[in-house]
XYZ file of C-alpha atoms in Angstrom:
107
model
C -12.997 29.256 -7.530
C -14.380 25.759 -7.928
C -15.408 23.945 -4.766
C -14.633 20.360 -5.641
C -14.712 17.446 -3.253
C -11.537 15.396 -3.520
C -12.859 11.893 -2.835
C -15.948 9.903 -3.706
C -17.423 6.981 -1.762
C -19.175 3.931 -3.161
C -22.481 5.266 -1.787
C -21.952 8.549 -3.662
C -21.147 6.663 -6.869
C -24.344 4.628 -6.487
C -26.386 7.795 -5.855
C -24.910 9.523 -8.916
C -25.540 6.534 -11.198
C -29.091 6.322 -9.868
C -29.667 10.027 -10.552
C -28.184 9.909 -14.066
C -29.962 6.719 -15.163
C -33.224 6.898 -13.234
C -32.642 3.373 -11.900
C -33.493 2.773 -8.238
C -30.532 3.043 -5.832
C -31.130 -0.513 -4.569
C -30.829 -1.909 -8.103
C -27.726 0.157 -8.827
C -26.175 -1.006 -5.543
C -26.811 -4.667 -6.423
C -25.229 -4.136 -9.841
C -22.165 -2.354 -8.456
C -21.729 -5.014 -5.752
C -22.069 -7.762 -8.382
C -19.411 -6.061 -10.524
C -16.968 -5.902 -7.613
C -17.704 -9.524 -6.695
C -16.997 -10.705 -10.247
C -13.724 -8.730 -10.339
C -12.629 -10.085 -6.931
C -13.560 -13.686 -7.753
C -11.770 -13.531 -11.095
C -8.620 -12.063 -9.598
C -8.564 -14.556 -6.699
C -8.614 -17.349 -9.288
C -5.699 -15.685 -11.126
C -7.654 -14.113 -13.990
C -7.161 -10.517 -15.106
C -10.181 -8.300 -15.852
C -10.032 -5.849 -18.762
C -12.500 -2.962 -19.099
C -11.867 -1.242 -22.438
C -11.446 2.521 -22.142
C -11.190 2.324 -18.332
C -8.370 -0.003 -17.359
C -7.230 -3.450 -16.308
C -7.491 -5.199 -12.971
C -4.424 -7.445 -13.042
C -2.814 -9.949 -10.724
C 0.896 -9.213 -10.298
C 3.457 -11.729 -9.118
C 5.907 -10.526 -6.480
C 9.182 -12.442 -6.375
C 10.627 -14.046 -3.250
C 12.849 -11.580 -1.388
C 14.815 -11.057 1.789
C 13.708 -8.278 4.103
C 15.118 -6.986 7.390
C 13.360 -6.732 10.738
C 15.214 -3.689 12.083
C 13.962 -3.970 15.667
C 15.202 -7.569 16.036
C 18.080 -7.198 13.553
C 17.091 -10.346 11.705
C 16.519 -11.285 8.086
C 13.082 -12.477 6.977
C 12.346 -14.366 3.789
C 9.184 -13.083 2.118
C 7.905 -15.828 -0.190
C 6.703 -15.226 -3.718
C 3.118 -13.949 -3.673
C 0.462 -12.299 -5.811
C -1.079 -8.843 -5.372
C -4.006 -7.125 -7.092
C -3.217 -4.095 -9.211
C -5.049 -1.618 -11.421
C -3.593 -0.241 -14.633
C -5.646 2.601 -16.157
C -6.212 2.719 -19.916
C -4.217 5.310 -21.873
C -7.374 7.185 -22.881
C -8.498 7.308 -19.238
C -5.095 8.651 -18.128
C -5.203 11.352 -20.810
C -8.710 12.442 -19.781
C -7.650 12.713 -16.126
C -4.537 14.698 -17.062
C -6.418 17.149 -19.278
C -9.393 17.351 -16.895
C -7.235 18.234 -13.879
C -5.304 20.903 -15.783
C -8.519 22.658 -16.709
C -9.958 22.533 -13.193
C -6.783 23.598 -11.378
C -6.159 26.427 -13.846
C -9.546 27.967 -13.003
C -9.108 27.643 -9.242
């Protein structure tokens, strides 16, 4: 049976990158933080970010809609707005699918 942790934190990602590359954790942390900052800044300004082989960070437009407040029994208009979204690359999806089948079959 494989003991596999289900989730990974940013600190664990930084530690693993540091171990695999030999780069100091502080430098890896600065790089990871800079990456996230660039992605956030780009998406806030309406730009999509594409990372080949991994996926796309895209800004999706949500249309104006009417919702119901059940407790007050009133209608609320939710204006059109934008939300961040991630769409994984096809190759990434296939690797996750095949990787999980192998690991769950052994468990």
